[in-house]
Tab-separated table of C-alpha atoms in Angstrom:
chain	number	residue	atom	x	y	z
A	16	MET	CA	0.003	0.072	0.029
A	17	LYS	CA	1.315	3.337	-0.965
A	18	THR	CA	1.932	6.088	1.658
A	19	VAL	CA	1.453	9.845	0.948
A	20	HIS	CA	2.613	12.727	3.057
A	21	ILE	CA	0.819	16.090	2.920
A	22	ASP	CA	0.027	19.223	4.839
A	23	VAL	CA	-3.697	19.298	4.205
A	24	ALA	CA	-5.897	16.335	3.012
A	25	VAL	CA	-9.421	17.341	1.674
A	26	ILE	CA	-12.110	14.769	1.627
A	27	GLY	CA	-14.478	15.549	-1.041
A	28	ALA	CA	-14.370	17.636	-4.222
A	29	GLY	CA	-17.451	19.509	-4.182
A	30	THR	CA	-17.984	23.207	-3.728
A	31	ALA	CA	-16.601	23.216	-0.189
A	32	GLY	CA	-13.919	20.749	-0.959
A	33	LEU	CA	-12.657	22.635	-3.955
A	34	ALA	CA	-12.634	25.865	-2.031
A	35	ALA	CA	-10.769	24.409	0.872
A	36	TYR	CA	-8.110	22.888	-1.545
A	37	ARG	CA	-7.526	26.191	-3.292
A	38	ALA	CA	-7.369	28.108	0.080
A	39	ALA	CA	-4.959	25.698	1.472
A	40	LYS	CA	-2.765	26.013	-1.542
A	41	ALA	CA	-3.040	29.832	-1.418
A	42	GLY	CA	-1.983	29.657	2.173
A	43	GLY	CA	1.292	27.959	1.176
A	44	ALA	CA	0.421	24.393	2.199
A	45	SER	CA	0.696	21.229	0.137
A	46	ALA	CA	-2.687	19.863	-0.307
A	47	LEU	CA	-4.293	16.687	-1.616
A	48	ILE	CA	-7.982	16.408	-2.710
A	49	ILE	CA	-9.542	12.781	-2.255
A	50	GLU	CA	-12.806	11.918	-4.052
A	51	GLY	CA	-14.368	8.600	-4.391
A	52	GLY	CA	-17.424	9.636	-6.585
A	53	PRO	CA	-17.695	11.336	-9.949
A	54	TYR	CA	-16.457	14.985	-10.051
A	55	GLY	CA	-19.174	17.600	-10.164
A	56	THR	CA	-20.800	19.624	-7.318
A	57	THR	CA	-24.256	18.771	-5.863
A	58	CYS	CA	-25.480	22.075	-7.268
A	59	ALA	CA	-24.441	21.123	-10.999
A	60	ARG	CA	-25.399	17.523	-10.846
A	61	VAL	CA	-28.482	17.283	-8.890
A	62	GLY	CA	-29.241	20.533	-7.265
A	63	CYS	CA	-29.555	24.293	-8.177
A	64	MET	CA	-28.799	24.021	-11.802
A	65	PRO	CA	-30.902	21.054	-13.004
A	66	SER	CA	-33.843	22.085	-10.884
A	67	LYS	CA	-33.803	25.540	-12.368
A	68	LEU	CA	-33.715	24.113	-15.786
A	69	LEU	CA	-36.956	22.041	-15.166
A	70	ILE	CA	-38.534	25.238	-13.551
A	71	ALA	CA	-37.748	27.460	-16.517
A	72	ALA	CA	-39.555	24.702	-18.747
A	73	ALA	CA	-42.480	25.041	-16.290
A	74	GLU	CA	-42.457	28.706	-16.426
A	75	ALA	CA	-42.584	28.649	-20.222
A	76	ALA	CA	-45.557	26.176	-20.258
A	77	HIS	CA	-47.341	28.221	-17.465
A	78	HIS	CA	-46.819	31.693	-19.178
A	79	ALA	CA	-47.891	30.320	-22.680
A	80	GLY	CA	-51.223	29.302	-20.929
A	81	HIS	CA	-51.890	32.347	-18.983
A	82	THR	CA	-51.828	35.468	-21.429
A	83	ASP	CA	-55.563	36.139	-21.713
A	84	MET	CA	-55.414	38.891	-19.163
A	85	PHE	CA	-53.156	40.773	-21.418
A	86	GLY	CA	-55.702	40.409	-24.396
A	87	VAL	CA	-53.138	38.072	-25.864
A	88	HIS	CA	-54.644	34.763	-26.821
A	89	VAL	CA	-52.758	31.536	-27.489
A	90	ASP	CA	-55.335	29.567	-29.469
A	91	GLY	CA	-55.132	25.720	-29.287
A	92	ASP	CA	-53.510	23.425	-26.622
A	93	ILE	CA	-50.180	24.007	-25.144
A	94	ARG	CA	-48.201	20.781	-25.888
A	95	VAL	CA	-45.552	19.701	-23.509
A	96	ASP	CA	-43.142	17.249	-24.962
A	97	GLY	CA	-41.635	15.409	-21.961
A	98	ARG	CA	-38.910	13.866	-23.945
A	99	GLU	CA	-37.771	17.329	-25.196
A	100	VAL	CA	-37.951	18.938	-21.702
A	101	MET	CA	-35.812	16.311	-20.107
A	102	ALA	CA	-33.436	16.183	-23.042
A	103	ARG	CA	-32.565	19.926	-22.340
A	104	VAL	CA	-32.467	19.341	-18.680
A	105	ARG	CA	-29.991	16.470	-19.104
A	106	GLY	CA	-27.961	18.363	-21.747
A	107	GLU	CA	-27.484	21.700	-19.957
A	108	ARG	CA	-27.181	19.792	-16.765
A	109	ASP	CA	-24.199	17.930	-18.229
A	110	ARG	CA	-22.716	21.076	-19.647
A	111	PHE	CA	-22.740	22.752	-16.053
A	112	VAL	CA	-21.138	19.705	-14.580
A	113	GLY	CA	-18.412	19.841	-17.482
A	114	PHE	CA	-17.404	23.296	-16.324
A	115	VAL	CA	-16.851	21.880	-12.813
A	116	VAL	CA	-14.933	18.741	-14.249
A	117	ARG	CA	-12.663	21.187	-16.387
A	118	GLY	CA	-11.992	23.082	-13.415
A	119	VAL	CA	-10.984	19.887	-11.524
A	120	ASP	CA	-8.903	18.774	-14.596
A	121	GLY	CA	-6.838	22.039	-13.999
A	122	ILE	CA	-5.703	20.708	-10.563
A	123	PRO	CA	-2.275	18.886	-10.930
A	124	ALA	CA	-2.592	15.064	-11.043
A	125	GLU	CA	-0.347	14.808	-7.989
A	126	ASP	CA	-2.894	16.654	-5.904
A	127	LYS	CA	-5.828	14.450	-6.764
A	128	LEU	CA	-6.415	10.879	-5.158
A	129	ALA	CA	-9.494	8.792	-6.425
A	130	GLY	CA	-11.023	6.637	-3.639
A	131	TYR	CA	-12.975	6.665	-0.432
A	132	ALA	CA	-11.269	7.906	2.673
A	133	ARG	CA	-11.519	6.492	6.058
A	134	PHE	CA	-9.812	7.754	9.197
A	135	VAL	CA	-7.315	5.639	10.921
A	136	ASP	CA	-6.712	8.404	13.405
A	137	ASN	CA	-6.992	12.154	13.296
A	138	THR	CA	-4.666	12.804	10.635
A	139	THR	CA	-4.230	9.633	8.928
A	140	LEU	CA	-6.392	8.436	6.164
A	141	GLN	CA	-6.849	5.134	4.382
A	142	VAL	CA	-8.038	5.506	0.801
A	143	ASP	CA	-9.723	2.334	-0.498
A	144	ASN	CA	-7.189	-0.292	-0.157
A	145	HIS	CA	-4.532	1.412	-2.114
A	146	THR	CA	-3.157	4.468	-0.306
A	147	ILE	CA	-2.436	5.652	3.402
A	148	VAL	CA	-2.516	9.546	3.424
A	149	GLN	CA	-0.436	10.954	6.449
A	150	ALA	CA	-1.629	14.550	6.788
A	151	ARG	CA	-0.904	17.157	9.093
A	152	ARG	CA	-4.400	18.519	8.797
A	153	VAL	CA	-7.816	17.213	7.452
A	154	VAL	CA	-10.618	18.963	5.972
A	155	ILE	CA	-14.054	17.105	5.815
A	156	ALA	CA	-16.094	18.187	2.863
A	157	THR	CA	-18.031	15.111	2.117
A	158	GLY	CA	-21.428	16.790	1.318
A	159	SER	CA	-24.854	15.297	1.877
A	160	SER	CA	-27.423	12.892	0.508
A	161	PRO	CA	-31.155	12.817	0.509
A	162	SER	CA	-32.612	11.125	3.585
A	163	LEU	CA	-35.157	8.504	3.291
A	164	PRO	CA	-37.420	7.747	6.176
A	165	ALA	CA	-37.875	4.067	6.892
A	166	PRO	CA	-41.567	3.794	6.245
A	167	PHE	CA	-40.874	4.863	2.576
A	168	THR	CA	-39.390	1.554	1.717
A	169	ALA	CA	-43.111	0.244	1.324
A	170	PHE	CA	-42.760	2.044	-2.074
A	171	GLY	CA	-40.069	-0.177	-3.333
A	172	ASP	CA	-38.611	0.658	-6.566
A	173	ARG	CA	-41.325	3.479	-7.086
A	174	LEU	CA	-39.517	5.512	-4.545
A	175	ILE	CA	-36.987	8.209	-5.912
A	176	VAL	CA	-35.049	11.292	-4.711
A	177	ASN	CA	-34.583	14.458	-6.554
A	178	ASP	CA	-31.179	13.151	-7.783
A	179	ASP	CA	-33.244	10.637	-9.931
A	180	VAL	CA	-35.519	13.209	-11.501
A	181	PHE	CA	-32.845	14.717	-13.562
A	182	ASP	CA	-31.995	11.258	-15.250
A	183	TRP	CA	-35.699	10.794	-16.691
A	184	GLU	CA	-35.857	10.562	-20.214
A	185	THR	CA	-39.364	11.789	-20.379
A	186	LEU	CA	-41.955	13.020	-17.809
A	187	PRO	CA	-44.141	10.537	-15.921
A	188	GLU	CA	-47.880	10.895	-15.622
A	189	SER	CA	-47.997	11.232	-11.887
A	190	VAL	CA	-45.818	11.865	-8.774
A	191	ALA	CA	-46.589	12.179	-5.147
A	192	VAL	CA	-44.073	14.446	-3.374
A	193	PHE	CA	-43.238	14.041	0.279
A	194	GLY	CA	-41.995	17.246	1.869
A	195	PRO	CA	-43.055	20.661	1.051
A	196	GLY	CA	-39.677	22.216	1.802
A	197	VAL	CA	-37.493	23.867	-0.894
A	198	ILE	CA	-36.800	20.892	-3.038
A	199	GLY	CA	-40.447	19.496	-2.822
A	200	LEU	CA	-42.153	22.720	-3.468
A	201	GLU	CA	-39.906	23.661	-6.437
A	202	LEU	CA	-40.004	20.356	-8.255
A	203	GLY	CA	-43.655	19.702	-7.321
A	204	GLN	CA	-44.813	23.028	-8.687
A	205	ALA	CA	-42.592	22.526	-11.909
A	206	LEU	CA	-43.962	19.063	-12.561
A	207	SER	CA	-47.408	20.214	-12.008
A	208	ARG	CA	-47.099	22.951	-14.622
A	209	LEU	CA	-45.583	20.427	-17.021
A	210	GLY	CA	-48.647	18.359	-17.002
A	211	VAL	CA	-47.856	15.815	-14.219
A	212	ARG	CA	-50.492	14.918	-11.841
A	213	VAL	CA	-48.727	16.089	-8.591
A	214	ARG	CA	-49.810	15.543	-4.869
A	215	VAL	CA	-47.480	17.243	-2.326
A	216	PHE	CA	-47.810	16.006	1.237
A	217	GLY	CA	-46.161	17.301	4.428
A	218	VAL	CA	-46.462	17.126	8.272
A	219	GLY	CA	-46.261	19.834	10.634
A	220	GLY	CA	-47.759	22.602	8.486
A	221	GLY	CA	-44.314	23.746	7.084
A	222	VAL	CA	-44.178	25.460	3.649
A	223	GLY	CA	-40.718	25.980	2.534
A	224	PRO	CA	-38.217	27.598	4.982
A	225	LEU	CA	-40.755	30.115	6.182
A	226	SER	CA	-41.260	30.611	9.927
A	227	ASP	CA	-43.403	33.979	9.891
A	228	PRO	CA	-46.960	32.644	10.612
A	229	ALA	CA	-48.652	35.175	8.409
A	230	VAL	CA	-46.309	34.840	5.380
A	231	LYS	CA	-46.396	30.993	5.750
A	232	ALA	CA	-50.250	30.978	5.641
A	233	TYR	CA	-50.305	33.225	2.701
A	234	ALA	CA	-47.758	30.953	0.932
A	235	ARG	CA	-49.864	27.800	1.724
A	236	GLU	CA	-53.004	29.508	0.128
A	237	ALA	CA	-51.183	30.910	-2.779
A	238	LEU	CA	-49.532	27.732	-3.824
A	239	SER	CA	-52.521	25.388	-3.005
A	240	ALA	CA	-54.538	27.458	-5.472
A	241	GLN	CA	-52.084	26.204	-8.254
A	242	PHE	CA	-51.389	22.529	-7.211
A	243	TYR	CA	-52.446	20.020	-4.628
A	244	LEU	CA	-50.507	20.884	-1.348
A	245	ASP	CA	-51.350	19.522	2.146
A	246	PRO	CA	-48.504	20.455	4.698
A	247	GLU	CA	-50.460	18.644	7.252
A	248	ALA	CA	-51.366	15.477	5.369
A	249	LYS	CA	-53.020	12.434	7.103
A	250	VAL	CA	-51.621	9.501	5.191
A	251	LEU	CA	-53.279	6.232	6.222
A	252	GLU	CA	-51.580	3.701	4.152
A	253	MET	CA	-48.465	3.357	1.685
A	254	GLY	CA	-47.555	0.603	-0.622
A	255	VAL	CA	-47.198	-0.855	-4.030
A	256	VAL	CA	-50.227	-2.131	-5.954
A	257	ASP	CA	-49.891	-3.414	-9.549
A	258	GLY	CA	-46.436	-2.117	-9.996
A	259	ARG	CA	-47.514	1.497	-8.913
A	260	ALA	CA	-47.032	3.467	-5.777
A	261	ALA	CA	-50.427	3.377	-3.816
A	262	ILE	CA	-51.296	5.991	-1.122
A	263	ARG	CA	-54.464	6.297	0.919
A	264	PHE	CA	-54.950	9.582	2.670
A	265	VAL	CA	-57.420	11.964	4.010
A	266	ALA	CA	-57.839	14.645	1.202
A	267	LEU	CA	-58.146	18.420	1.846
A	268	ASP	CA	-61.884	18.161	1.527
A	269	GLY	CA	-61.947	15.544	4.433
A	270	GLU	CA	-62.746	12.601	2.466
A	271	GLU	CA	-60.639	9.444	2.473
A	272	THR	CA	-59.046	9.023	-0.790
A	273	ALA	CA	-56.904	6.349	-2.523
A	274	GLU	CA	-54.619	7.160	-5.544
A	275	SER	CA	-51.836	5.504	-7.408
A	276	PHE	CA	-48.632	7.210	-8.795
A	277	ASP	CA	-45.697	6.417	-11.085
A	278	TYR	CA	-43.236	7.672	-8.608
A	279	VAL	CA	-43.007	8.904	-4.944
A	280	LEU	CA	-40.531	11.528	-4.569
A	281	ALA	CA	-39.014	11.706	-1.051
A	282	ALA	CA	-37.833	15.423	-0.478
A	283	THR	CA	-37.730	14.893	3.253
A	284	GLY	CA	-34.292	16.530	3.936
A	285	ARG	CA	-30.630	15.714	3.471
A	286	THR	CA	-28.228	13.789	5.670
A	287	PRO	CA	-24.459	14.777	6.101
A	288	ASN	CA	-22.089	12.386	4.395
A	289	VAL	CA	-20.265	11.105	7.601
A	290	ARG	CA	-21.109	7.537	7.935
A	291	GLY	CA	-18.152	5.346	6.739
A	292	LEU	CA	-15.681	7.933	7.390
A	293	GLY	CA	-14.324	5.990	10.448
A	294	LEU	CA	-14.834	9.124	12.849
A	295	GLU	CA	-14.972	6.575	15.633
A	296	ASN	CA	-11.179	6.132	15.047
A	297	THR	CA	-10.617	9.793	15.891
A	298	SER	CA	-10.768	11.933	19.125
A	299	LEU	CA	-13.628	14.094	17.644
A	300	LYS	CA	-16.651	14.567	19.650
A	301	LEU	CA	-19.727	13.902	17.458
A	302	ASP	CA	-23.414	14.987	17.805
A	303	ALA	CA	-26.368	12.831	17.803
A	304	ARG	CA	-26.227	12.355	14.014
A	305	GLY	CA	-22.608	11.618	14.040
A	306	VAL	CA	-21.285	14.943	12.735
A	307	PRO	CA	-18.316	16.284	14.603
A	308	LEU	CA	-18.942	19.338	16.835
A	309	PHE	CA	-17.230	22.180	15.385
A	310	ASN	CA	-16.731	26.101	15.787
A	311	ALA	CA	-19.082	27.651	13.113
A	312	LYS	CA	-16.704	30.732	12.679
A	313	THR	CA	-13.418	28.751	12.098
A	314	MET	CA	-14.695	25.447	10.995
A	315	GLN	CA	-12.381	23.660	13.355
A	316	CYS	CA	-13.446	20.517	15.105
A	317	GLY	CA	-12.818	21.086	18.919
A	318	ASP	CA	-8.994	22.047	19.193
A	319	SER	CA	-8.087	19.454	16.643
A	320	PRO	CA	-6.365	19.656	13.178
A	321	VAL	CA	-9.512	18.541	11.524
A	322	PHE	CA	-11.957	21.049	9.943
A	323	ILE	CA	-15.295	20.451	8.387
A	324	ALA	CA	-17.280	22.533	5.710
A	325	GLY	CA	-20.212	22.631	3.495
A	326	ASP	CA	-23.194	20.218	3.711
A	327	ALA	CA	-21.216	17.941	5.756
A	328	ASN	CA	-21.499	19.820	8.711
A	329	ASN	CA	-25.433	20.319	8.504
A	330	ILE	CA	-25.628	24.068	9.063
A	331	LEU	CA	-26.681	25.971	5.839
A	332	PRO	CA	-26.777	23.460	2.708
A	333	LEU	CA	-26.326	26.415	0.192
A	334	LEU	CA	-23.760	26.741	-2.444
A	335	HIS	CA	-22.422	30.113	-1.484
A	336	GLU	CA	-22.284	29.078	2.177
A	337	ALA	CA	-20.246	25.996	1.357
A	338	ALA	CA	-17.866	28.014	-0.761
A	339	ASP	CA	-17.172	30.487	2.200
A	340	GLU	CA	-16.868	27.526	4.650
A	341	GLY	CA	-14.513	25.723	2.462
A	342	LYS	CA	-12.382	28.789	1.972
A	343	THR	CA	-12.316	29.377	5.768
A	344	ALA	CA	-11.554	25.737	6.410
A	345	GLY	CA	-8.748	25.515	4.001
A	346	ALA	CA	-7.194	28.731	4.965
A	347	ASN	CA	-7.208	27.612	8.738
A	348	ALA	CA	-5.997	24.241	7.859
A	349	ALA	CA	-2.948	25.736	6.184
A	350	ALA	CA	-2.464	28.186	9.118
A	351	TYR	CA	-3.167	25.697	11.865
A	352	PRO	CA	-2.628	26.069	14.888
A	353	ASP	CA	-3.099	29.837	14.192
A	354	VAL	CA	-6.728	29.674	13.165
A	355	GLY	CA	-9.261	32.611	12.919
A	356	ALA	CA	-12.842	33.401	12.101
A	357	GLY	CA	-13.651	33.386	8.442
A	358	LEU	CA	-16.076	35.400	6.367
A	359	ARG	CA	-19.746	34.927	7.333
A	360	ARG	CA	-22.082	37.005	5.110
A	361	SER	CA	-25.751	37.816	6.097
A	362	GLY	CA	-28.166	34.950	5.553
A	363	ILE	CA	-29.880	34.684	2.389
A	364	ALA	CA	-32.281	32.016	1.000
A	365	VAL	CA	-34.460	31.970	-1.938
A	366	VAL	CA	-37.112	29.358	-3.107
A	367	PHE	CA	-37.750	29.381	-6.797
A	368	SER	CA	-41.296	28.553	-6.650
A	369	ASP	CA	-44.031	30.811	-8.143
A	370	PRO	CA	-44.511	33.256	-6.392
A	371	GLN	CA	-40.926	32.970	-5.127
A	372	MET	CA	-39.967	32.805	-1.499
A	373	MET	CA	-37.048	34.314	0.180
A	374	MET	CA	-35.649	34.899	3.736
A	375	VAL	CA	-32.861	37.350	4.882
A	376	GLY	CA	-31.147	37.896	7.984
A	377	SER	CA	-32.848	36.898	11.215
A	378	ARG	CA	-35.957	34.852	10.735
A	379	PHE	CA	-39.237	35.517	12.524
A	380	ALA	CA	-38.654	32.517	14.653
A	381	ASP	CA	-35.250	33.667	15.627
A	382	LEU	CA	-36.399	37.043	17.011
A	383	ALA	CA	-37.443	37.879	20.761
A	384	ASP	CA	-41.160	38.670	20.999
A	385	GLY	CA	-41.631	42.380	21.802
A	386	GLU	CA	-38.206	43.604	20.695
A	387	PHE	CA	-38.909	44.112	17.075
A	388	VAL	CA	-41.658	45.713	14.815
A	389	ILE	CA	-42.972	44.192	11.486
A	390	GLY	CA	-43.322	46.243	8.448
A	391	ALA	CA	-45.772	44.739	5.955
A	392	VAL	CA	-46.669	45.091	2.389
A	393	SER	CA	-49.269	42.992	0.247
A	394	PHE	CA	-48.501	42.918	-3.435
A	395	GLU	CA	-51.981	42.400	-4.571
A	396	ASP	CA	-52.506	46.067	-5.242
A	397	GLN	CA	-48.829	47.020	-5.713
A	398	GLY	CA	-48.479	48.922	-9.036
A	399	ARG	CA	-45.774	47.304	-11.013
A	400	SER	CA	-47.002	43.675	-9.830
A	401	ARG	CA	-50.471	44.389	-11.074
A	402	VAL	CA	-49.172	45.708	-14.388
A	403	MET	CA	-47.324	42.388	-14.805
A	404	GLY	CA	-50.085	40.287	-13.619
A	405	VAL	CA	-47.876	38.975	-10.724
A	406	ASN	CA	-49.784	40.625	-7.912
A	407	THR	CA	-49.696	37.869	-5.393
A	408	GLY	CA	-47.324	38.064	-2.249
A	409	LEU	CA	-46.724	39.399	1.090
A	410	LEU	CA	-43.476	40.752	2.457
A	411	HIS	CA	-42.572	41.280	6.262
A	412	VAL	CA	-39.522	43.148	7.268
A	413	TYR	CA	-38.272	43.182	10.944
A	414	ALA	CA	-36.774	46.147	12.640
A	415	ASP	CA	-35.163	46.372	16.039
A	416	LYS	CA	-37.289	48.455	18.430
A	417	ALA	CA	-34.264	49.715	20.295
A	418	ASP	CA	-32.272	51.391	17.478
A	419	GLY	CA	-34.320	50.927	14.203
A	420	ARG	CA	-31.806	48.481	12.609
A	421	PHE	CA	-33.048	46.161	9.962
A	422	LEU	CA	-32.893	42.558	11.427
A	423	GLY	CA	-34.292	40.295	8.641
A	424	ALA	CA	-37.228	39.511	6.365
A	425	GLU	CA	-39.560	36.821	5.064
A	426	MET	CA	-41.388	36.980	1.958
A	427	ILE	CA	-43.600	35.193	-0.842
A	428	GLY	CA	-44.143	37.320	-3.893
A	429	PRO	CA	-42.874	38.447	-7.170
A	430	ARG	CA	-39.155	38.958	-7.947
A	431	ALA	CA	-38.398	37.773	-4.393
A	432	GLU	CA	-34.874	36.722	-5.541
A	433	ASN	CA	-33.994	40.291	-6.377
A	434	LEU	CA	-35.514	41.942	-3.320
A	435	ALA	CA	-33.521	39.338	-1.407
A	436	HIS	CA	-30.152	40.596	-2.480
A	437	LEU	CA	-31.046	44.261	-1.554
A	438	LEU	CA	-32.242	43.467	1.697
A	439	ALA	CA	-29.134	41.015	2.378
A	440	TRP	CA	-26.717	43.743	1.403
A	441	SER	CA	-28.648	46.181	3.800
A	442	HIS	CA	-28.478	43.821	6.577
A	443	GLN	CA	-24.849	43.115	6.042
A	444	GLN	CA	-24.143	46.794	6.252
A	445	ARG	CA	-26.244	46.924	9.370
A	446	LEU	CA	-28.491	49.703	8.046
A	447	THR	CA	-31.398	51.158	9.844
A	448	VAL	CA	-34.963	51.312	8.229
A	449	GLU	CA	-34.467	55.043	7.913
A	450	GLN	CA	-31.177	54.746	6.240
A	451	MET	CA	-32.638	52.214	3.527
A	452	LEU	CA	-35.566	54.524	3.072
A	453	ASP	CA	-32.874	57.201	2.095
A	454	MET	CA	-31.730	54.987	-0.717
A	455	PRO	CA	-33.132	55.529	-4.230
A	456	PHE	CA	-36.368	53.880	-5.459
A	457	TYR	CA	-37.366	54.078	-9.194
A	458	HIS	CA	-40.937	54.302	-10.443
A	459	PRO	CA	-42.843	52.142	-11.191
A	460	VAL	CA	-40.767	48.875	-9.965
A	461	ILE	CA	-41.613	46.067	-7.683
A	462	GLU	CA	-39.009	47.399	-5.178
A	463	GLU	CA	-41.634	50.217	-4.336
A	464	GLY	CA	-43.422	47.590	-2.617
A	465	LEU	CA	-40.237	47.197	-0.211
A	466	ARG	CA	-40.178	50.900	0.300
A	467	THR	CA	-44.067	50.655	1.553
A	468	ALA	CA	-42.982	47.809	3.953
A	469	LEU	CA	-39.984	49.803	5.297
A	470	ARG	CA	-42.348	52.933	5.672
A	471	ASP	CA	-44.725	50.753	7.735
A	472	ALA	CA	-41.959	49.581	9.923
A	473	ALA	CA	-40.686	53.305	10.322
A	474	ALA	CA	-44.125	54.371	11.216
A	475	LYS	CA	-44.448	51.604	13.972
A	476	LEU	CA	-40.882	52.516	15.326
A	477	ALA	CA	-41.925	56.297	15.539
A	478	ARG	CA	-45.187	55.075	17.616
A	479	ASP	CA	-43.068	53.098	20.008
């Protein structure tokens, strides 16, 4: 068995792993990136990019069938060719993956090692049965995988995860989606708009990542008007009948219903890829899920020379967060034991449903009752939104009662992805509501709705 000596060993060549490798090299350390699977990030292969391709096709179909309000009539049926839809999804997906792979190809061959790593001790790794890596520091960047609750095994080979969707050659007739989180809502709505019979089931009443009760209730009503969505589903029986997934449930009208589906899509969260790493052979302390305990500012596990970044640490499974965490982990691994806090930007999250959802800064659920005010705006009568026929939505902005500082926001509504950036920049600059109102607003634009919400917050602050 070959032995390799290296300053920093990075396990995983996804977004966090590649960022960690580059940061370690920039810090003057020798570095080795170890990957057992195919190159290409979660985002490019099975996440952000292929899902947005499917959503783009769904939006095209939806818009083509909803032009009457403008006096523009598309006569005849709107035909969705499932094979053509999925061919573009797969083709463009492969193109995005190709960009990542070409980036990896640019890494010197001696800095890459193929195989699955397992800890022998804190800084010794065995890669398959061919290499022992003696490292001074290690970065864990192994990503995450879809989680599958045990009862779903009842669906047998009819059970899929979002990874499987993007390899379809055509669209199915029907899909049941479990989990109205980000993935479930985006894919469920997209498939529905492309003509697939869709049922989205949830438990606990959650809708996407929203925590503000009023915004969440608005989102539930707005999305339920477009496709079957039951965030508090009562599922009575699950199984396979005549080769199809069979579900017996209490429908929204209270009637017991039985339906069969081509597939059941489990969108019930993701699990950090830490099993099989041999963490039991290290001195690292682990949480209940087997993930090493670590400092969220430095990415360091305890006081050890081990760091963890990206989806593997189970904090914020978002590409930009993984890149920042990877950079911090790699830089600190190179500098160890002289570690420091890395860049932590203001939180920003977007759901590409229609209407879109967004969250910025502190969530409603994170704020102390009585210490903030809510500025609100409905987009139902907002000028530009009505002009474009997208006048559905509710925005809540949160401001600190003590100093008027903007704390965060939750929203469902038009162009949420754009408003999210404006608000995240304001949050990161620690602006007050009054300072935000001093910024320029054009007319007529959707951003005027944000100004209305900020004015509402300012008025409430003045009264308090």
